[in-house]
Short mmCIF file of C-alpha atoms and ligand atoms in Angstrom, two decimals:
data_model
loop_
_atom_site.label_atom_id
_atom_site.label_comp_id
_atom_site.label_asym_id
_atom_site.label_seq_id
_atom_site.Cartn_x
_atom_site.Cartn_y
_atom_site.Cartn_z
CA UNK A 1 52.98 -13.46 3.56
CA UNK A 2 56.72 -12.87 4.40
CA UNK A 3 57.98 -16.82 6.07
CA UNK A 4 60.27 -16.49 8.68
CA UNK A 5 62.93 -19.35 8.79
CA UNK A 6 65.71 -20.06 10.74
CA UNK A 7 69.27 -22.07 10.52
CA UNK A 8 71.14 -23.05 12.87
CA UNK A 9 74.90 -25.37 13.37
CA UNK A 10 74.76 -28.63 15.56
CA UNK A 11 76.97 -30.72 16.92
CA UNK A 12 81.06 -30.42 16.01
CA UNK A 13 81.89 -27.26 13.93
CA UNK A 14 83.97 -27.59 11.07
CA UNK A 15 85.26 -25.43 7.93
CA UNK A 16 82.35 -24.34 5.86
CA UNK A 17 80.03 -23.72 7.91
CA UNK A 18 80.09 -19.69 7.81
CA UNK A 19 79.78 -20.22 4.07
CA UNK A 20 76.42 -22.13 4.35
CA UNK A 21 74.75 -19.89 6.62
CA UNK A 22 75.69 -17.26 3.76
CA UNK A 23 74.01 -18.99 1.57
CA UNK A 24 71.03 -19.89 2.21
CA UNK A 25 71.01 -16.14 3.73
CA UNK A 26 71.22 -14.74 0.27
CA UNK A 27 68.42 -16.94 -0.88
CA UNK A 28 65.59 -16.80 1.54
CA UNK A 29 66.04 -12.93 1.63
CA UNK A 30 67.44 -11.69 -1.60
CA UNK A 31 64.90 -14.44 -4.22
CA UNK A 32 62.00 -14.94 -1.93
CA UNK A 33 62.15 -12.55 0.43
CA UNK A 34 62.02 -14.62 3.55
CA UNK A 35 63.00 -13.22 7.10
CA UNK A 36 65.89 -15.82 8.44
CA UNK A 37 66.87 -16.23 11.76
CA UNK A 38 70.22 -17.37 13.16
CA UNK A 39 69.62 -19.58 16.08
CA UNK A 40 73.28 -19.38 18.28
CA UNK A 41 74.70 -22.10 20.20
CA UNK A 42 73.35 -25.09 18.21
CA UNK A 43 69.80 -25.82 20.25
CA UNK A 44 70.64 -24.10 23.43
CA UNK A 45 70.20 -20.77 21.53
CA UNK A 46 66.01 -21.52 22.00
CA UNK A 47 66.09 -22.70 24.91
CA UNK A 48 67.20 -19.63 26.72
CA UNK A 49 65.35 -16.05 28.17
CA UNK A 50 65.18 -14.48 26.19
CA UNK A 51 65.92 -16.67 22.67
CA UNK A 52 69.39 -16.03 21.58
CA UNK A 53 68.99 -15.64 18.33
CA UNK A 54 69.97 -12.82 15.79
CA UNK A 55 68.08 -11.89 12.42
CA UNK A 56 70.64 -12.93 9.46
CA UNK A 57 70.94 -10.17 6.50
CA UNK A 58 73.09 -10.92 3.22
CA UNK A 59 75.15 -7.87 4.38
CA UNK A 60 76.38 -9.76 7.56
CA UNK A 61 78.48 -11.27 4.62
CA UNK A 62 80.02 -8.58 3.21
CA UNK A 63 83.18 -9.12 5.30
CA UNK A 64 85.60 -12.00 5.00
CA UNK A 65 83.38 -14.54 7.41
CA UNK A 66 82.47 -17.15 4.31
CA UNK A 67 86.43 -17.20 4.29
CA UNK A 68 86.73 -18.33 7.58
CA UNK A 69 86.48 -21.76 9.65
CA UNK A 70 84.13 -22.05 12.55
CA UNK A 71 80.50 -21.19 12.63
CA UNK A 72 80.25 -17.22 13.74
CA UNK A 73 76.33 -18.58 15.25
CA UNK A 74 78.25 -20.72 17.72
CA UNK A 75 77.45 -24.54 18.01
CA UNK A 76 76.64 -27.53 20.58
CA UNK A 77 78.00 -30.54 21.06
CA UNK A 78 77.64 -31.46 24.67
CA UNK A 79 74.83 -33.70 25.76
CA UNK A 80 71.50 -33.92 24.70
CA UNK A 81 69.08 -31.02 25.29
CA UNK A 82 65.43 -31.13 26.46
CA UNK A 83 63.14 -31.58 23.77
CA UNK A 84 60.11 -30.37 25.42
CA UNK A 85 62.32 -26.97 25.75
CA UNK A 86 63.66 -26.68 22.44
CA UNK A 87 60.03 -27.07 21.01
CA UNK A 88 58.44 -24.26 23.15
CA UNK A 89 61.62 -21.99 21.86
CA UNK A 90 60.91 -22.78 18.34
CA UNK A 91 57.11 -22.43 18.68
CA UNK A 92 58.01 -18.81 20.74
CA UNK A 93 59.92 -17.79 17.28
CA UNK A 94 56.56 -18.94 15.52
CA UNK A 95 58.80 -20.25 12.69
CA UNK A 96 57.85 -21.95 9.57
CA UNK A 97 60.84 -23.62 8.81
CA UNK A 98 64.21 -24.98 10.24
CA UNK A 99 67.28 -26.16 8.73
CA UNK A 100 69.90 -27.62 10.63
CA UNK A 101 73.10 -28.32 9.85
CA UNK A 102 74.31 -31.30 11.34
CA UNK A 103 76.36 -34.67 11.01
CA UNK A 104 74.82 -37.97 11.79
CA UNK A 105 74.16 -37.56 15.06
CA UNK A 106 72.55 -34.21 14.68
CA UNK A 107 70.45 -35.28 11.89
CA UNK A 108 69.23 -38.30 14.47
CA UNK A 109 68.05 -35.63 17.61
CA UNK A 110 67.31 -32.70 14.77
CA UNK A 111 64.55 -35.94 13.50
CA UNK A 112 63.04 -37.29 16.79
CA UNK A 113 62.84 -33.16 17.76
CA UNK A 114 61.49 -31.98 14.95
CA UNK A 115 58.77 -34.65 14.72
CA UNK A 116 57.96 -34.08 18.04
CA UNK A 117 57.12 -30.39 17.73
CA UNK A 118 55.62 -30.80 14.08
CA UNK A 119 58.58 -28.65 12.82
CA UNK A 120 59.12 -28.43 9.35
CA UNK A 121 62.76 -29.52 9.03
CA UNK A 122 65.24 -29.25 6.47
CA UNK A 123 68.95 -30.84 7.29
CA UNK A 124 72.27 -30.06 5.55
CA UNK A 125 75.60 -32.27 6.22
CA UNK A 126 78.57 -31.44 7.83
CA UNK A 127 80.78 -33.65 9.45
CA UNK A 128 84.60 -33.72 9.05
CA UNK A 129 84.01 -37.91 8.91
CA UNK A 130 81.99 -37.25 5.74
CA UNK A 131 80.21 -40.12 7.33
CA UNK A 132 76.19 -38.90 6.34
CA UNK A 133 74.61 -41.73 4.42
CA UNK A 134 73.53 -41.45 1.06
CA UNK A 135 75.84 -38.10 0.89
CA UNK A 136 79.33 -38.12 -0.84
CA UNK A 137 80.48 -35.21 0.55
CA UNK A 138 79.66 -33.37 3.60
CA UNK A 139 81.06 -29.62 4.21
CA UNK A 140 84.07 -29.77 6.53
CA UNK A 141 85.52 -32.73 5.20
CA UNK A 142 87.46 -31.73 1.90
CA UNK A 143 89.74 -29.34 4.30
CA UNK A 144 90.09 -31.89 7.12
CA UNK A 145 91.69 -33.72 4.48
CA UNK A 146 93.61 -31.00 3.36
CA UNK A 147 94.77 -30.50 6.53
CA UNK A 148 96.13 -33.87 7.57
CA UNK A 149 97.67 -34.29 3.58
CA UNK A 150 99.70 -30.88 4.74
CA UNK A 151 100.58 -32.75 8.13
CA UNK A 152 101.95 -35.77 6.37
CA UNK A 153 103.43 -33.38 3.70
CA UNK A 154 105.57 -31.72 6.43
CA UNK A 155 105.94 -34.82 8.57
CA UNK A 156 108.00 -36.82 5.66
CA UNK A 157 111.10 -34.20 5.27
CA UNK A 158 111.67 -34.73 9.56
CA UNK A 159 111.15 -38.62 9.12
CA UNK A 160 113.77 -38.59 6.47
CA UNK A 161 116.11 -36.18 8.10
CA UNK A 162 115.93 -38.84 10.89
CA UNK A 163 115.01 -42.34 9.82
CA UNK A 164 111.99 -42.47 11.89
CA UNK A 165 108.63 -43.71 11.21
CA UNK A 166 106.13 -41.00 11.83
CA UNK A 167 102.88 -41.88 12.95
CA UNK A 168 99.97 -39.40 12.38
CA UNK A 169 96.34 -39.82 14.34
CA UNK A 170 93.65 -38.24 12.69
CA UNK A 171 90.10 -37.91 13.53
CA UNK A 172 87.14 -39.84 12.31
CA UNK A 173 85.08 -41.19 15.34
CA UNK A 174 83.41 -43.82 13.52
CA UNK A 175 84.45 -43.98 9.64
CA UNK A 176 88.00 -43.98 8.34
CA UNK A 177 87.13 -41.35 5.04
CA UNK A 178 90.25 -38.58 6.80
CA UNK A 179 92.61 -41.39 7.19
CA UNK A 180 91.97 -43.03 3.59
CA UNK A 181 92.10 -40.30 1.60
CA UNK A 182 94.54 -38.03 3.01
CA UNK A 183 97.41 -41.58 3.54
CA UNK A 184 96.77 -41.68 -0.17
CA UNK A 185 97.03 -38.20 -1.20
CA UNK A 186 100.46 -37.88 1.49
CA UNK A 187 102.28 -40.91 0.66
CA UNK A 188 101.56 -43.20 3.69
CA UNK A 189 103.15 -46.36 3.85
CA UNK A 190 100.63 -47.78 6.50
CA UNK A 191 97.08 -46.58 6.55
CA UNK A 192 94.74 -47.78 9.48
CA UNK A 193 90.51 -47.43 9.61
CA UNK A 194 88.08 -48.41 12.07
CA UNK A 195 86.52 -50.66 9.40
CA UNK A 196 89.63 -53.01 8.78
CA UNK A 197 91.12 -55.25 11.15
CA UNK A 198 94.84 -54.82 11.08
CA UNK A 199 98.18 -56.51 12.75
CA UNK A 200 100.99 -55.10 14.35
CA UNK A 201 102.65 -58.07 12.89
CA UNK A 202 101.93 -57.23 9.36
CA UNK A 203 102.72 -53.54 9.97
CA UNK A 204 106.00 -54.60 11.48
CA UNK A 205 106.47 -56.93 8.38
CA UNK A 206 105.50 -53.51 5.49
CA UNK A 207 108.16 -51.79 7.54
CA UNK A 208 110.72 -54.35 7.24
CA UNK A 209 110.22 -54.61 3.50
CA UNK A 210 110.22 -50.54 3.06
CA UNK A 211 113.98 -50.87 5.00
CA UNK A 212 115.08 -54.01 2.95
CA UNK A 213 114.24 -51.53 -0.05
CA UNK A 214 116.80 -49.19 0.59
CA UNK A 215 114.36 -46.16 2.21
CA UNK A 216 114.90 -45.01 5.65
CA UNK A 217 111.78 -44.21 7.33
CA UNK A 218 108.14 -44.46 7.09
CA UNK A 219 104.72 -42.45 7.40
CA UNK A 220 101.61 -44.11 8.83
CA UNK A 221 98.28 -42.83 9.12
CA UNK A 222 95.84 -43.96 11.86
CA UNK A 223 92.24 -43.22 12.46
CA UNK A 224 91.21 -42.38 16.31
CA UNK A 225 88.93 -45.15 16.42
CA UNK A 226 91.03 -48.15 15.17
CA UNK A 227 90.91 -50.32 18.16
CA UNK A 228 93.60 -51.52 20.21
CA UNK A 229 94.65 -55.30 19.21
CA UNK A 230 92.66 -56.34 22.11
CA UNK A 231 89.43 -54.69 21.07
CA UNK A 232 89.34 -51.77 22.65
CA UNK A 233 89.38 -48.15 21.92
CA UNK A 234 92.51 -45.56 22.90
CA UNK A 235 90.46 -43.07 24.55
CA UNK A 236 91.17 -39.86 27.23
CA UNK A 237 88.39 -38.43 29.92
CA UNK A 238 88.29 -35.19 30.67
CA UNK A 239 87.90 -33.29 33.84
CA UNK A 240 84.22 -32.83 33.05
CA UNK A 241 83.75 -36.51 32.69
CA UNK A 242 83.69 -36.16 28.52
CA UNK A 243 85.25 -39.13 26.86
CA UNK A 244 86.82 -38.99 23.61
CA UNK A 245 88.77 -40.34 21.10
CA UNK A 246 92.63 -40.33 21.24
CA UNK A 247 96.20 -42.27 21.86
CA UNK A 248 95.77 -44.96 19.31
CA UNK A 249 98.80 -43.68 17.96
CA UNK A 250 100.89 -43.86 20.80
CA UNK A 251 99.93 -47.45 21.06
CA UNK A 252 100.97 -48.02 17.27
CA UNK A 253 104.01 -46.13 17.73
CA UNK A 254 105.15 -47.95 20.80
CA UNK A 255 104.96 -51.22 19.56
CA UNK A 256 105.97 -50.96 16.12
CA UNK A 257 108.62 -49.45 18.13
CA UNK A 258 109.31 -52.73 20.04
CA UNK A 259 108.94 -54.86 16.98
CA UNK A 260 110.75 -53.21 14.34
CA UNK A 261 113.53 -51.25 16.28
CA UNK A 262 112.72 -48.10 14.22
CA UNK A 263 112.15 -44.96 16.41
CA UNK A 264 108.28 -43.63 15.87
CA UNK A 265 107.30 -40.16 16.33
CA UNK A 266 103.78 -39.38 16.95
CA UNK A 267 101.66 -36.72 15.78
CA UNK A 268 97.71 -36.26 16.88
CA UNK A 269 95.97 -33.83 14.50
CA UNK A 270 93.07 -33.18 16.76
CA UNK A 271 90.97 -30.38 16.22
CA UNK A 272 93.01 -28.43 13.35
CA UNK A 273 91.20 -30.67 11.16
CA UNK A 274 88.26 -28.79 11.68
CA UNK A 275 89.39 -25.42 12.34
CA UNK A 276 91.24 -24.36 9.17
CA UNK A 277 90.02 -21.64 6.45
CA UNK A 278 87.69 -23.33 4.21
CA UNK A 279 89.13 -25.01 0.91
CA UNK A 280 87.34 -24.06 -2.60
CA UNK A 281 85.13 -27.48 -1.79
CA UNK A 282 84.10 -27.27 0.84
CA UNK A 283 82.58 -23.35 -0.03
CA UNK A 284 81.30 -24.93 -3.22
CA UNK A 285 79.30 -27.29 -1.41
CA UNK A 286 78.27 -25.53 1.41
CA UNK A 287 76.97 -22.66 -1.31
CA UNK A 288 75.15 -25.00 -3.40
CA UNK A 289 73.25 -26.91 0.01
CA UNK A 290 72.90 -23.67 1.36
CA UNK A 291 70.83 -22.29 -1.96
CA UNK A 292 69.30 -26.06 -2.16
CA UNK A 293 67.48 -26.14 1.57
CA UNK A 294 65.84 -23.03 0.72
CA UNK A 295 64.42 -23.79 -2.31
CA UNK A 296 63.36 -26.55 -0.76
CA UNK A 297 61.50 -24.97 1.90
CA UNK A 298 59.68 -22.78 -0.99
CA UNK A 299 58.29 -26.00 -2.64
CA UNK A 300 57.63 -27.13 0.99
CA UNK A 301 59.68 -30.57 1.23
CA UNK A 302 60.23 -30.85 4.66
CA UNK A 303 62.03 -34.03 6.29
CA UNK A 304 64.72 -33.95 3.45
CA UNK A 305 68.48 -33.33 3.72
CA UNK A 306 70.55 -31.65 1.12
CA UNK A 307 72.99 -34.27 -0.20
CA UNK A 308 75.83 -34.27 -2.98
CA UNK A 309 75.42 -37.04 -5.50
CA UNK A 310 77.22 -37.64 -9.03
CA UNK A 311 78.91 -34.21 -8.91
CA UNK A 312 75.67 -32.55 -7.92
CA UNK A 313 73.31 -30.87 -5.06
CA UNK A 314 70.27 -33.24 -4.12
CA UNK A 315 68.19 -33.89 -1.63
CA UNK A 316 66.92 -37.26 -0.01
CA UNK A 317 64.59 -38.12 3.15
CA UNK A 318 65.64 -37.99 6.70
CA UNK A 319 64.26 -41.11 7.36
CA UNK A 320 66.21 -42.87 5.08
CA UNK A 321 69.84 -41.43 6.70
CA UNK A 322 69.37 -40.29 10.10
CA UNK A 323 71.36 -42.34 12.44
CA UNK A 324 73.48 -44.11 10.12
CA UNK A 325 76.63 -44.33 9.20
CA UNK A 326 78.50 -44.36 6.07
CA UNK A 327 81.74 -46.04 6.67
CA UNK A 328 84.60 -47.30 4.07
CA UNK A 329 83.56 -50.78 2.59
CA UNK A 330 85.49 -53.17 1.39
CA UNK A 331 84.77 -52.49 -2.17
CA UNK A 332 85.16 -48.87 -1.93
CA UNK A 333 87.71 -47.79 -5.38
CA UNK A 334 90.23 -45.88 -2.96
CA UNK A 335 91.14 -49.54 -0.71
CA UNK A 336 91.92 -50.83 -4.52
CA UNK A 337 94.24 -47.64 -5.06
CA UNK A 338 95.99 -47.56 -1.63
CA UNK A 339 96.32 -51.48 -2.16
CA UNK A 340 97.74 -50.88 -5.99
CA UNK A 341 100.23 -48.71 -4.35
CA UNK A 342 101.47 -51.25 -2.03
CA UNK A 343 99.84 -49.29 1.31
CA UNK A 344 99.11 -51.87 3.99
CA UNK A 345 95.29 -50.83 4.59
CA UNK A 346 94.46 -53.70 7.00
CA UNK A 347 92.77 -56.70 6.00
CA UNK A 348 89.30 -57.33 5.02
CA UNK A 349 86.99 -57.26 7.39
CA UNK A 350 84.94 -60.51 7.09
CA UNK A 351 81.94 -59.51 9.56
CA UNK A 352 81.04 -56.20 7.08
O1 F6P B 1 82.51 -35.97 14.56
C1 F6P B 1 83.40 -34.96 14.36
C2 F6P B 1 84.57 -35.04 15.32
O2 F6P B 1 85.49 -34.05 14.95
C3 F6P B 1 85.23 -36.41 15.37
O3 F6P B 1 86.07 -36.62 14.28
C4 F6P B 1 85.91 -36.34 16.73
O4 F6P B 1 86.04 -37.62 17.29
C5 F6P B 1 84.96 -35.54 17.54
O5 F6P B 1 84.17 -34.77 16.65
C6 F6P B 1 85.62 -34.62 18.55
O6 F6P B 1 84.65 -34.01 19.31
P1 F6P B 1 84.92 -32.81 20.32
O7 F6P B 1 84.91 -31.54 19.53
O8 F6P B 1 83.80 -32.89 21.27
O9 F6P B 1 86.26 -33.04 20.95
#
């Protein structure tokens, strides 16, 4: 009997994603000759009259969309849709299986849902925070990185040219994995995370030691959700009453500003981080979790997620990682490397 599956993207897009909807595309039709389903708009795509969804072919490939960021199904990450909807849209499609490709926070709603409606789930990762536990790379995040390397890469010839320090704010909502590795891989000076407390004091002092050194300016990488020194986080509403993320960098900027005397510049990343063409990664990844969940589905382990692990494609239970976090521990090699460079990286936090 021909299974009919379907896949669909949840929660922030990211680069990659059009490469692991290929994927598992070419497996379920071309080796076990599944029908697959694309299911548009994250959830909302069931719960609409009629479903929008569209049947997925490996020809829809053909063109140059694997090459390209976004997710061509469309994706959700406003609010929290009705369950009891979303299950009578999947039970319409009379589907046998589901993947999903979410981050954390997917994974969480993609669980409690697809217990709910006794659908047999599988989940993939992708989150630019590369913050899915028990997963050491999730697709997006290898060319978020990329991205905010280049930033810093084009930021240091314009700090030079005019003694400045440049401050760069990069996403990561709960994890500091952008801002670690790309301050290492650009040449930071100053590297901030949500996980370390830090000091304006002591970035003032790092400054003061770069200038007594002879070198005129300064790059500094902060995460959005470093908190303010007060405790709380730099965040903007918009007109729809959404609140995220953003100005922590402007508050770094200003009073290194005031402390130091050296102008700051600041640059917020935003969403380029998760717009750009895929790197070789991040396709890599996405192919081999794309080919994984469906060969999962064939040996019919449901409630796993597709993880990488030791420089391979794996898969662990749902239960064990939805709703956590990974975030950067103390111990974690790359705080030893930026610290062996002489980057101020904070200080350790003594609650984790
Ligand atoms: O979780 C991924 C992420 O890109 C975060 O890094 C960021 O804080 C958030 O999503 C932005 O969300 P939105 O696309 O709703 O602005």
């Amino acid at each position: 009997m021909v299974k009919k599956i379907a896949i669909l993207t949840s929660g922030g897009d990211c680069a990659g994603l059009n490469a692991v909807i290929r994927a598992a595309t070419i497996r379920a039709v071309n080796k076990y000759k599944w029908q697959i389903f694309g299911i548009k708009d994250g959830t909302l795509g069931l719960m609409t009259d009629p479903l929008n969804v569209v049947e997925l072919k490996p020809s829809n490939f053909d063109g140059n969309l694997m090459r390209m960021g976004g997710t061509f199904l469309g994706t959700n990450s406003k609010g929290y849709p009705s369950h009891e909807e979303v299950i009578k849209g999947f039970k319409k499609m009379e589907l046998d299986a589901l993947i999903g490709i979410g981050g954390d926070g997917s994974m969480k709603i993609l669980k409690t849902l697809t217990e709910k409606g006794k659908i047999n789930f599988v989940g993939i990762p992708k989150t630019i925070d590369n913050d899915v536990m028990d997963n050491e790379l999730s697709i997006g995040y290898d060319t978020a990185v990329d991205v905010a390397t280049n930033a810093l890469d084009m930021l240091q010839p314009t700090a030079a040219s005019h003694r400045r320090a440049m401050i760069l704010e990069v996403m990561g909502r709960d994890a500091g994995h952008i801002a670690l590795n790309s301050g290492i891989a650009g040449g930071a000076d100053v590297i901030l995370i949500p996980e370390r407390p830090y000091t304006i004091k002591a970035i003032a002092k790092h400054i003061e030691k770069i200038r007594s050194n002879g070198r005129n300016h300064a790059l500094i990488v902060v995460a959005e959700a470093v908190k303010k020194e007060d405790g709380s986080k730099a965040t903007v509403k918009y007109i729809d009453g959404q609140i995220r993320l953003s100005g922590i960098g402007s508050y770094i900027g200003d009073k290194i500003y005031k402390m130091t005397n050296a102008e700051t510049r600041v640059t917020v990343l935003g969403h380029v981080q998760r717009g750009a063409q895929p790197t070789h990664r991040d396709r890599l990844i996405a192919s081999a979790f794309g080919v994984h969940a469906v060969d999962l589905i064939a040996q019919e382990k449901f409630n796993r997620v597709v993880v990488w692990q030791n420089r391979g494609v794996t898969d662990v239970d749902l239960e064990s990682i939805a709703g956590k976090s990974k975030t950067v521990r103390d111990n974690d090699p790359l705080i030893k490397v930026a610290e062996g460079l002489g980057i101020y990286v904070g200080e350790i936090n003594k609650v984790l």
